[in-house]
Amino acid sequence: MSNRTTTAVAPAASATLPTDTGHPARAVSPRTPPGTDAPVSIVWLRNDLRLADNPALRAGVEAAGSSGSTLVVYVLEEAVAPHDHAELHDSAAPRPLGAAARWWLHHSLAALASDLRAVGGELVLRRGTAVEVIPALADEVNASAVFWNRRYTNARNADSTIKKQLTAAGLRAESFHANLLNEPWTVQTGGGTPFRVFTPYWRACLARPEPREPLPGPTSIRAASAPGDALNDWALLPTDPDWSGGLRETWTPGERGAHERLAAFMGDGLAAYHRRDEPAAGGASMLSPHLRFGEISPFTVWEAVRSARRAGLDGQSAHNTATFLSEVGWREFHASILFSLPTLRERNVRPEFDGFPWGEPHPAELAAWREGRTGIPLVDAGMRELWHTGTMHNRVRMVVASFLVKNLLIDWRVGETWFWDTLVDADEASNPGNWQWVAGSGVDAAPYFRVFNPELQATKFDPRGEYVRRWVPEYGTAEYPAALVDLRTTRANALAAYQAMRAAAGVSEDMPGETGNHPRVR
Ligand SMILES: Cc1cc2nc3c(=O)[nH]c(=O)nc-3n(C[C@H](O)[C@H](O)[C@H](O)COP(=O)(O)OP(=O)(O)OC[C@H]3O[C@@H](n4cnc5c(N)ncnc54)[C@H](O)[C@@H]3O)c2cc1C
């Protein structure tokens, strides 16, 4: 089995300052296209592939009014160069999607196009560098305004450049708050710095005014048209071989699938959410890829919880809602960390980890981890679940990640890259943020010396072995391999390496934030 795509660990990108921060765009009078007074507005969708609660789409339709038209565009912002080349060093380019996320994107765009058609709209697909594509498209259709919802990754630098270009050309260019409950710069410590510890961060979020109600989607769009690519030409789906059968069985990408998932969770899942740490219990929402691609907004998720609370909940469910919302808070926390630490994927947040003696990954060991053949049942179950479905239960993610970085002493970036390629919810902030959390090198991270014992974790969270049996049916037979490493010895080696790193870095006290206060660890 080889990588689904060749994604590479990139060297550090230079730090970049927040730019498209949404402070109101300079309002410029809408330009009247020559020869016609019917305005064309462009709505540029990115990680917000939905109609409901989409402020940019709403603004585009409103700006077009009854006489104008709206052009909805998605740009595949893939650089032309291969994955491991210049675009990874370009702080304005989004990270090229992994294979599982490309599968998701294809189906999500197909669903979006169909949903838009149902209200008269049309989805135009373009490919290239956004700073080139968007202004050129605006020129081509003689647009008077361009709208988008803000993103908080390094790609916001491109948005800022585009906003300046459009504004200079006399267009209205406006961005909106849509994809996080709290934009990163709105939640800060008393000293005006970003939070580095989750608990006070989330407390500060909860002290803010409650998130707004979601906006309704448009009921009618008058489409402006322009030539575009055919979705199939983007070749986002795997063909040789087609390994996506398990993804198809597991997921329904698109806005409708997202709302169905939320409804199912609010109906049955929430009451069982306190069992979310048990991978066989199915207690979690499975909303992460839908949130990742913006098929549902966090405001809609919040509203579902608010309505359930208003309708009345028993004690357990009421408790579960608070826990669930705090998990949504972790998504926001990681987004705010990436916002202030653009090199999150490449660099240890704690510089002393730069001296950690990671071993050179042993190809056979790494392959055994990726393919679920380590002989450690919970690790193998998780890695096979990931390969088959494009997701993995959260607790098991922590276990397999700990096994890689501690028992196998492999650099967290190697595991992060594999997850990036295989997860349907692979997220530019949450993936490296969580990997650094497990590795101990991140903000508010689990201390490195907390080494998950996969056997104890299985006893605690999969006591009847249902999850392991489901993914590792040969467990307990002669076909199942012996353990790749001895857990006790490798744990001792990991702790020795950690102590050596600390000694070399001159760290003797407990490091600040060695709290391991991730809610799921307790
Ligand atoms: C090594 C590792 C890598 C991870 N990579 C990703 C990733 O690339 N993308 C991703 O969305 N999540 C990632 N997670 C976090 C978490 O595992 C998933 O968000 C969760 O399993 C999704 O399942 P759910 O939607 O049923 O979660 P629920 O428990 O129902 O949580 C609701 C929502 O909260 C958010 N959330 C929950 N836990 C976390 C968390 N720890 N960090 C950030 N957001 C969270 C997700 O958006 C999720 O959909 C990673 C965790 C680990 C340990």
Coordinates of C-alpha atoms and ligand atoms in Angstrom, one line a residue:
M1 CA 0.0 0.0 0.0
S2 CA 1.4 3.4 -0.9
N3 CA 0.4 6.9 -0.1
R4 CA -2.9 7.8 -1.7
T5 CA -1.2 10.9 -2.9
T6 CA 2.4 12.0 -2.5
T7 CA 2.1 14.7 0.2
A8 CA 5.4 15.8 1.7
V9 CA 6.4 17.5 4.9
A10 CA 7.2 21.0 3.9
P11 CA 9.9 23.1 5.4
A12 CA 8.8 26.1 7.5
A13 CA 6.9 28.8 5.7
S14 CA 7.5 32.3 6.8
A15 CA 5.2 33.7 9.4
T16 CA 2.5 36.0 8.0
L17 CA 0.4 38.7 9.5
P18 CA -3.3 38.5 9.6
T19 CA -4.7 40.3 6.6
D20 CA -8.2 39.5 5.5
T21 CA -9.4 40.1 9.0
G22 CA -12.8 41.3 7.9
H23 CA -12.6 44.8 9.1
P24 CA -15.1 46.4 6.9
A25 CA -14.0 46.6 3.3
R26 CA -13.6 50.1 1.9
A27 CA -17.0 50.7 0.3
V28 CA -16.7 51.7 -3.3
S29 CA -19.7 52.6 -5.3
P30 CA -20.8 49.6 -7.4
R31 CA -19.5 49.9 -10.9
T32 CA -22.2 49.9 -13.6
P33 CA -21.3 47.5 -16.4
P34 CA -21.0 49.3 -19.7
G35 CA -24.1 48.9 -21.9
T36 CA -26.3 47.5 -19.1
D37 CA -27.3 48.6 -15.6
A38 CA -27.9 45.1 -14.4
P39 CA -25.3 44.4 -11.7
V40 CA -23.4 41.1 -11.6
S41 CA -22.2 39.9 -8.2
I42 CA -19.7 37.1 -7.8
V43 CA -19.9 34.8 -4.7
W44 CA -16.7 33.0 -4.2
L45 CA -17.3 29.9 -2.2
R46 CA -14.4 28.0 -0.5
N47 CA -14.8 26.0 2.7
D48 CA -18.4 27.1 2.9
L49 CA -20.1 24.7 0.4
R50 CA -23.7 25.4 1.5
L51 CA -26.7 27.6 0.8
A52 CA -28.0 28.0 4.4
D53 CA -26.4 30.4 6.8
N54 CA -24.1 31.6 4.1
P55 CA -23.7 35.4 4.5
A56 CA -21.6 35.9 1.3
L57 CA -24.2 34.1 -0.8
R58 CA -26.9 36.1 0.8
A59 CA -25.0 39.4 0.2
G60 CA -24.4 38.4 -3.5
V61 CA -28.1 37.7 -4.1
E62 CA -29.1 40.9 -2.4
A63 CA -26.5 43.0 -4.3
A64 CA -27.8 41.6 -7.6
G65 CA -31.3 42.7 -6.7
S66 CA -34.2 42.0 -8.9
S67 CA -32.5 43.1 -12.1
G68 CA -29.0 41.7 -11.6
S69 CA -27.5 38.3 -11.4
T70 CA -25.2 36.2 -9.2
L71 CA -22.3 34.1 -10.3
V72 CA -21.3 31.5 -7.8
V73 CA -17.7 30.2 -8.3
Y74 CA -15.5 27.6 -6.7
V75 CA -11.8 27.8 -7.5
L76 CA -9.6 24.7 -7.2
E77 CA -6.7 26.5 -5.8
E78 CA -4.2 23.9 -6.7
A79 CA -0.9 25.2 -7.9
V80 CA 0.2 23.9 -11.1
A81 CA 3.5 22.7 -9.7
P82 CA 3.7 19.2 -8.0
H83 CA 2.7 18.9 -4.4
D84 CA 6.1 19.0 -2.9
H85 CA 7.2 22.1 -4.7
A86 CA 7.0 25.8 -4.6
E87 CA 3.3 26.2 -3.7
L88 CA 3.9 24.7 -0.3
H89 CA 6.3 27.5 0.4
D90 CA 3.8 30.1 -0.7
S91 CA 2.2 31.5 2.3
A92 CA -0.9 32.5 0.3
A93 CA -1.7 29.0 -1.1
P94 CA -4.0 26.6 0.6
R95 CA -2.4 23.2 1.5
P96 CA -3.1 20.8 -1.4
L97 CA -5.8 18.4 -0.4
G98 CA -5.1 14.8 0.5
A99 CA -6.7 12.0 -1.4
A100 CA -9.7 11.4 0.9
A101 CA -10.5 15.1 1.0
R102 CA -10.4 15.3 -2.8
W103 CA -13.0 12.5 -2.9
W104 CA -15.1 14.5 -0.4
L105 CA -14.7 17.7 -2.4
H106 CA -15.9 16.1 -5.6
H107 CA -19.1 14.9 -4.1
S108 CA -19.6 18.0 -2.1
L109 CA -19.3 20.2 -5.2
A110 CA -21.7 17.9 -7.1
A111 CA -24.2 18.3 -4.3
L112 CA -23.7 22.0 -4.1
A113 CA -24.2 22.4 -7.9
S114 CA -27.5 20.5 -7.6
D115 CA -28.7 22.5 -4.6
L116 CA -27.9 25.7 -6.4
R117 CA -29.7 24.6 -9.6
A118 CA -32.8 23.9 -7.5
V119 CA -33.1 27.6 -6.7
G120 CA -32.1 28.8 -10.2
G121 CA -28.4 29.2 -9.5
E122 CA -25.4 27.8 -11.2
L123 CA -21.9 26.7 -9.9
V124 CA -19.0 27.8 -12.1
L125 CA -15.8 25.8 -11.5
R126 CA -12.4 27.4 -12.2
R127 CA -8.9 26.2 -11.4
G128 CA -5.8 28.1 -10.7
T129 CA -4.3 30.6 -8.3
A130 CA -7.1 32.6 -6.7
V131 CA -5.2 35.9 -7.0
E132 CA -5.3 35.5 -10.7
V133 CA -8.6 33.7 -11.2
I134 CA -10.9 35.9 -9.2
P135 CA -10.0 39.4 -10.6
A136 CA -9.9 37.9 -14.1
L137 CA -13.4 36.5 -13.7
A138 CA -14.7 39.7 -12.3
D139 CA -13.3 41.5 -15.4
E140 CA -14.7 38.8 -17.7
V141 CA -18.3 39.1 -16.4
N142 CA -18.1 42.8 -15.7
A143 CA -18.9 42.2 -12.1
S144 CA -19.7 45.1 -9.8
A145 CA -19.1 43.2 -6.5
V146 CA -17.4 40.1 -5.1
F147 CA -18.3 38.4 -1.8
W148 CA -16.8 35.6 0.2
N149 CA -16.8 34.2 3.7
R150 CA -13.5 34.6 5.6
R151 CA -11.0 31.9 6.1
Y152 CA -8.4 31.9 8.8
T153 CA -5.6 29.8 7.3
N154 CA -2.5 31.2 5.6
A155 CA -4.6 31.5 2.4
R156 CA -6.2 34.6 3.9
N157 CA -3.2 36.4 2.5
A158 CA -4.4 35.7 -1.0
D159 CA -7.9 37.0 0.0
S160 CA -6.3 40.2 1.2
T161 CA -4.4 40.8 -2.0
I162 CA -7.6 40.1 -4.0
K163 CA -9.6 42.5 -1.9
K164 CA -7.1 45.2 -2.6
Q165 CA -7.0 44.5 -6.3
L166 CA -10.8 44.5 -6.7
T167 CA -11.2 47.6 -4.6
A168 CA -8.6 49.4 -6.6
A169 CA -10.5 48.5 -9.8
G170 CA -13.6 50.1 -8.3
L171 CA -15.5 47.0 -7.3
R172 CA -17.2 46.3 -4.1
A173 CA -15.2 43.5 -2.3
E174 CA -16.6 42.3 1.0
S175 CA -15.9 39.3 3.3
F176 CA -18.0 37.9 6.0
H177 CA -17.8 36.1 9.3
A178 CA -19.4 32.7 8.7
N179 CA -17.2 29.6 9.5
L180 CA -16.2 30.0 13.1
L181 CA -18.4 31.1 16.0
N182 CA -15.7 33.4 17.1
E183 CA -13.1 34.9 14.8
P184 CA -9.6 34.5 16.2
W185 CA -8.9 38.2 16.9
T186 CA -12.1 38.6 18.9
V187 CA -11.1 36.2 21.7
Q188 CA -7.9 37.2 23.4
T189 CA -6.3 37.3 26.8
G190 CA -6.6 40.4 29.0
G191 CA -3.1 41.2 27.7
G192 CA -4.4 41.3 24.1
T193 CA -2.6 38.1 23.1
P194 CA -4.0 34.9 21.7
F195 CA -5.0 32.2 24.3
R196 CA -2.6 29.3 24.4
V197 CA -4.6 27.2 26.9
F198 CA -8.0 25.8 25.9
T199 CA -10.0 26.1 29.2
P200 CA -9.6 29.9 29.6
Y201 CA -10.1 30.3 25.9
W202 CA -13.4 28.5 25.9
R203 CA -14.5 30.3 29.1
A204 CA -13.8 33.6 27.3
C205 CA -15.8 32.4 24.3
L206 CA -18.7 31.5 26.6
A207 CA -18.6 34.9 28.2
R208 CA -19.2 36.6 24.8
P209 CA -22.7 37.2 23.5
E210 CA -24.4 34.0 22.3
P211 CA -23.7 33.1 18.7
R212 CA -26.2 34.6 16.3
E213 CA -29.1 32.6 14.7
P214 CA -28.3 31.0 11.4
L215 CA -29.5 32.9 8.2
P216 CA -31.9 31.2 5.8
G217 CA -30.6 30.2 2.4
P218 CA -31.8 31.9 -0.7
T219 CA -35.0 30.7 -2.2
S220 CA -34.3 32.0 -5.7
I221 CA -31.1 33.0 -7.5
R222 CA -30.9 34.6 -10.9
A223 CA -27.8 33.0 -12.3
A224 CA -25.0 34.7 -14.1
S225 CA -23.1 32.3 -16.2
A226 CA -19.6 32.0 -17.4
P227 CA -17.6 29.1 -18.9
G228 CA -16.1 26.7 -16.3
D229 CA -14.5 23.4 -15.9
A230 CA -16.4 20.1 -15.8
L231 CA -16.1 18.6 -12.3
N232 CA -14.9 15.3 -13.7
D233 CA -12.0 17.0 -15.5
W234 CA -10.6 17.8 -12.1
A235 CA -10.0 14.0 -11.5
L236 CA -10.6 14.3 -7.8
L237 CA -11.9 10.8 -7.5
P238 CA -9.6 7.8 -7.3
T239 CA -9.7 5.5 -10.3
D240 CA -6.7 3.2 -10.4
P241 CA -7.6 1.6 -8.1
D242 CA -10.9 3.0 -6.8
W243 CA -10.4 2.6 -3.1
S244 CA -13.4 4.8 -2.1
G245 CA -16.0 2.1 -1.5
G246 CA -15.7 2.4 2.3
L247 CA -16.0 6.2 2.0
R248 CA -19.2 5.8 0.0
E249 CA -20.7 3.4 2.5
T250 CA -19.9 5.8 5.4
W251 CA -20.7 9.3 4.2
T252 CA -23.1 11.5 2.3
P253 CA -21.1 14.6 1.4
G254 CA -23.1 17.8 0.9
E255 CA -25.4 20.1 2.7
R256 CA -28.3 17.6 2.9
G257 CA -26.0 14.9 4.3
A258 CA -24.7 17.4 6.9
H259 CA -28.2 18.3 8.1
E260 CA -29.2 14.7 8.3
R261 CA -26.2 13.9 10.4
L262 CA -26.9 16.8 12.7
A263 CA -30.6 15.8 13.0
A264 CA -29.6 12.2 13.8
F265 CA -27.2 13.3 16.4
M266 CA -29.6 15.6 18.1
G267 CA -32.3 12.9 17.9
D268 CA -30.3 9.9 19.3
G269 CA -26.6 10.7 19.6
L270 CA -26.7 13.5 22.1
A271 CA -28.2 11.3 24.8
A272 CA -25.3 8.9 24.4
Y273 CA -22.6 11.5 23.9
H274 CA -21.1 10.7 27.4
R275 CA -20.1 7.4 25.8
R276 CA -18.3 9.1 22.9
D277 CA -15.0 7.8 24.1
E278 CA -16.1 4.2 23.3
P279 CA -15.3 3.6 19.6
A280 CA -18.0 0.9 19.3
A281 CA -20.7 3.0 20.9
G282 CA -21.1 5.5 18.0
G283 CA -21.8 8.3 20.4
A284 CA -20.1 11.1 18.5
S285 CA -21.7 13.3 15.9
M286 CA -19.6 12.5 12.8
L287 CA -20.0 16.1 11.8
S288 CA -16.3 16.9 11.3
P289 CA -16.0 16.6 7.5
H290 CA -19.2 18.5 7.1
L291 CA -17.9 21.3 9.2
R292 CA -14.5 21.1 7.5
F293 CA -16.0 21.7 4.1
G294 CA -18.5 24.2 5.5
E295 CA -21.6 22.2 4.4
I296 CA -23.0 23.2 7.7
S297 CA -22.1 26.2 9.8
P298 CA -21.1 26.1 13.4
F299 CA -23.9 28.6 14.0
T300 CA -26.4 26.0 12.7
V301 CA -24.9 23.4 15.1
W302 CA -25.1 25.9 18.0
E303 CA -28.7 26.7 17.1
A304 CA -29.6 23.0 17.2
V305 CA -28.3 22.7 20.7
R306 CA -30.0 26.0 21.7
S307 CA -33.3 24.7 20.5
A308 CA -32.9 21.4 22.2
R309 CA -32.1 23.2 25.5
R310 CA -35.1 25.4 25.1
A311 CA -37.3 22.4 24.5
G312 CA -36.0 20.8 27.7
L313 CA -33.3 18.2 28.3
D314 CA -32.8 15.6 31.0
G315 CA -29.7 16.1 33.2
Q316 CA -27.5 13.8 31.2
S317 CA -28.3 15.3 27.9
A318 CA -28.0 18.8 29.2
H319 CA -24.5 17.9 30.5
N320 CA -23.7 16.3 27.1
T321 CA -24.6 19.5 25.2
A322 CA -22.0 21.4 27.1
T323 CA -19.4 18.8 26.4
F324 CA -20.4 18.6 22.7
L325 CA -20.2 22.4 22.3
S326 CA -16.8 22.5 24.0
E327 CA -15.6 19.9 21.4
V328 CA -16.8 22.4 18.7
G329 CA -14.7 24.9 20.8
W330 CA -11.6 22.8 20.2
R331 CA -12.1 23.2 16.5
E332 CA -12.2 27.0 17.0
F333 CA -9.2 26.9 19.4
H334 CA -7.1 25.1 16.8
A335 CA -8.2 27.6 14.1
S336 CA -7.1 30.5 16.4
I337 CA -3.8 28.8 17.1
L338 CA -3.1 28.4 13.3
F339 CA -4.1 32.0 12.8
S340 CA -1.4 33.2 15.2
L341 CA 1.1 30.4 14.4
P342 CA 1.1 30.0 10.6
T343 CA 3.9 27.4 10.8
L344 CA 1.9 25.0 13.0
R345 CA 2.2 22.2 10.5
E346 CA 5.9 22.5 10.0
R347 CA 7.3 23.7 13.4
N348 CA 7.1 22.5 16.9
V349 CA 5.3 25.1 18.9
R350 CA 7.7 24.3 21.8
P351 CA 11.1 25.0 20.4
E352 CA 12.8 22.5 22.8
F353 CA 11.2 19.8 20.7
D354 CA 13.4 20.8 17.8
G355 CA 16.1 18.8 19.6
F356 CA 14.0 15.7 20.1
P357 CA 15.9 12.6 18.9
W358 CA 13.2 11.3 16.5
G359 CA 14.4 8.1 14.9
E360 CA 14.7 7.8 11.1
P361 CA 11.3 6.1 10.3
H362 CA 12.0 2.4 9.8
P363 CA 10.1 1.7 6.5
A364 CA 8.7 -1.7 7.7
E365 CA 7.5 -0.2 11.0
L366 CA 5.9 2.8 9.3
A367 CA 4.2 0.6 6.8
A368 CA 2.9 -1.7 9.6
W369 CA 1.5 1.4 11.4
R370 CA -0.2 2.8 8.2
E371 CA -1.6 -0.6 7.2
G372 CA -2.8 -1.7 10.6
R373 CA -0.4 -4.6 11.0
T374 CA 1.5 -3.6 14.2
G375 CA 0.1 -6.5 16.2
I376 CA -1.3 -4.0 18.7
P377 CA -5.1 -4.6 18.2
L378 CA -6.5 -1.1 19.1
V379 CA -3.8 0.6 16.9
D380 CA -4.5 -1.8 14.0
A381 CA -8.3 -1.3 14.3
G382 CA -8.0 2.4 14.2
M383 CA -5.6 2.5 11.2
R384 CA -7.8 0.1 9.3
E385 CA -10.9 2.1 10.1
L386 CA -9.1 5.2 8.8
W387 CA -8.1 3.5 5.5
H388 CA -11.6 2.1 4.9
T389 CA -13.8 5.0 6.0
G390 CA -11.7 8.1 5.8
T391 CA -12.2 8.7 9.5
M392 CA -11.1 7.4 12.9
H393 CA -12.7 7.6 16.3
N394 CA -11.2 10.5 18.3
R395 CA -9.8 8.4 21.2
V396 CA -8.3 6.0 18.8
R397 CA -6.7 8.8 16.9
M398 CA -4.9 9.8 20.1
V399 CA -3.9 6.2 20.7
V400 CA -2.4 5.6 17.2
A401 CA -0.7 9.0 17.3
S402 CA 0.8 8.3 20.7
F403 CA 2.0 4.9 19.5
L404 CA 3.7 6.5 16.5
V405 CA 5.5 9.3 18.2
K406 CA 6.3 7.6 21.5
N407 CA 6.5 3.8 21.0
L408 CA 8.0 4.1 17.5
L409 CA 9.7 7.4 18.1
I410 CA 8.7 8.7 14.7
D411 CA 8.3 12.5 14.2
W412 CA 4.7 13.7 14.5
R413 CA 4.9 15.3 11.1
V414 CA 5.2 11.9 9.5
G415 CA 1.9 10.8 11.1
E416 CA 0.3 14.2 10.4
T417 CA 1.1 13.8 6.7
W418 CA -0.5 10.4 6.6
F419 CA -3.7 11.6 8.3
W420 CA -3.7 14.6 5.9
D421 CA -3.9 12.2 3.0
T422 CA -6.4 9.7 4.5
L423 CA -8.8 11.7 6.6
V424 CA -12.0 13.1 5.0
D425 CA -12.0 15.8 7.7
A426 CA -8.3 16.6 7.3
D427 CA -8.1 20.2 8.5
E428 CA -5.2 22.7 8.2
A429 CA -5.5 23.7 11.8
S430 CA -7.0 20.7 13.7
N431 CA -4.8 18.1 12.2
P432 CA -1.4 19.5 13.0
G433 CA -2.8 21.0 16.2
N434 CA -3.9 17.6 17.5
W435 CA -0.8 15.9 16.4
Q436 CA 1.3 18.5 18.3
W437 CA -1.1 18.0 21.2
V438 CA -0.4 14.3 21.3
A439 CA 3.4 14.7 20.7
G440 CA 3.6 17.2 23.6
S441 CA 5.2 19.8 21.3
G442 CA 2.0 21.9 20.9
V443 CA 0.1 24.5 22.9
D444 CA -1.8 23.2 25.9
A445 CA -0.5 19.8 24.9
A446 CA -0.6 16.5 26.6
P447 CA 2.7 16.1 28.4
Y448 CA 5.1 13.9 26.4
F449 CA 5.5 11.6 29.3
R450 CA 1.8 10.7 29.2
V451 CA 2.2 7.7 26.9
F452 CA -1.1 6.1 26.0
N453 CA -1.0 2.4 26.7
P454 CA -3.1 0.9 23.8
E455 CA -3.8 -2.3 25.8
L456 CA -5.2 -0.4 28.8
Q457 CA -7.1 2.0 26.5
A458 CA -8.7 -1.0 24.8
T459 CA -9.7 -2.5 28.2
K460 CA -11.2 0.8 29.3
F461 CA -12.9 1.9 26.1
D462 CA -13.5 -1.3 24.1
P463 CA -14.0 -3.7 27.0
R464 CA -16.0 -6.2 25.0
G465 CA -13.6 -6.0 22.1
E466 CA -16.4 -5.0 19.6
Y467 CA -14.4 -2.3 17.9
V468 CA -11.3 -4.4 17.5
R469 CA -13.2 -7.4 16.3
R470 CA -15.0 -5.3 13.7
W471 CA -11.7 -4.0 12.1
V472 CA -9.3 -6.8 13.0
P473 CA -11.3 -10.0 12.5
E474 CA -8.2 -12.2 12.6
Y475 CA -7.2 -11.0 16.0
G476 CA -6.7 -14.0 18.3
T477 CA -5.9 -16.3 15.4
A478 CA -2.5 -17.5 14.1
E479 CA -2.8 -15.0 11.2
Y480 CA -2.6 -12.0 13.5
P481 CA 1.0 -10.7 13.7
A482 CA 3.0 -10.6 16.9
A483 CA 3.4 -7.1 18.5
L484 CA 5.9 -5.0 16.5
V485 CA 7.4 -3.6 19.6
D486 CA 7.4 -4.2 23.3
L487 CA 5.2 -1.5 24.8
R488 CA 7.0 -1.4 28.1
T489 CA 10.5 -1.1 26.6
T490 CA 9.5 1.4 24.0
R491 CA 7.8 3.5 26.6
A492 CA 10.9 3.6 28.7
N493 CA 13.0 4.6 25.6
A494 CA 10.5 7.4 24.8
L495 CA 10.8 8.8 28.3
A496 CA 14.6 8.6 28.2
A497 CA 14.6 10.5 24.9
Y498 CA 12.3 13.1 26.4
Q499 CA 14.5 13.6 29.4
A500 CA 17.5 13.9 27.1
M501 CA 15.8 16.5 25.1
R502 CA 14.8 18.4 28.2
A503 CA 18.3 18.2 29.6
A504 CA 19.8 19.4 26.3
A505 CA 17.3 22.3 26.2
G506 CA 18.0 23.1 29.9
V507 CA 14.4 22.6 30.9
S508 CA 14.1 21.2 34.4
E509 CA 10.8 22.6 35.7
D510 CA 7.5 21.4 34.6
M511 CA 6.8 23.2 31.4
P512 CA 3.9 25.6 31.5
G513 CA 0.7 24.1 30.2
E514 CA 1.7 20.6 31.1
T515 CA -1.8 20.0 32.1
G516 CA -3.0 17.6 29.5
N517 CA -6.4 19.1 29.9
H518 CA -7.9 17.8 26.7
P519 CA -11.4 16.8 27.9
R520 CA -11.2 13.4 26.3
V521 CA -8.1 12.4 28.3
R522 CA -9.7 12.7 31.7
Ligands
LIG1 C1 -4.0 13.0 15.9 C2 -5.4 13.7 15.7 C3 -5.6 14.3 14.5 C4 -6.9 14.9 14.2 N1 -7.1 15.5 13.0 C5 -8.3 16.2 12.8 C6 -8.6 16.8 11.6 O1 -7.8 16.8 10.7 N2 -9.8 17.4 11.5 C7 -10.7 17.4 12.5 O2 -11.8 18.0 12.3 N3 -10.5 16.9 13.6 C8 -9.3 16.2 13.9 N4 -9.1 15.6 15.1 C9 -10.0 15.8 16.2 C10 -11.1 14.8 16.4 O3 -10.6 13.5 16.4 C11 -12.2 14.8 15.3 O4 -12.7 16.2 15.2 C12 -13.4 14.0 15.8 O5 -13.0 12.6 15.9 C13 -14.5 14.1 14.7 O6 -15.6 13.2 15.1 P1 -17.0 13.8 15.4 O7 -17.4 14.8 14.4 O8 -17.9 12.7 15.6 O9 -16.7 14.6 16.8 P2 -17.7 15.1 17.9 O10 -17.2 14.5 19.2 O11 -19.1 14.9 17.6 O12 -17.3 16.7 18.0 C14 -18.1 17.7 17.4 C15 -17.1 18.5 16.5 O13 -16.2 19.1 17.3 C16 -14.9 19.2 16.6 N5 -13.9 18.5 17.4 C17 -14.1 17.5 18.2 N6 -12.9 17.2 18.8 C18 -12.0 18.0 18.3 C19 -10.6 18.2 18.5 N7 -9.8 17.4 19.3 N8 -9.9 19.1 17.7 C20 -10.6 19.9 16.8 N9 -11.9 19.8 16.6 C21 -12.6 18.9 17.3 C22 -15.1 18.6 15.2 O14 -15.4 19.6 14.3 C23 -16.3 17.7 15.5 O15 -17.1 17.4 14.3 C24 -7.8 15.0 15.3 C25 -7.5 14.3 16.5 C26 -6.3 13.7 16.7 C27 -6.0 13.1 18.1

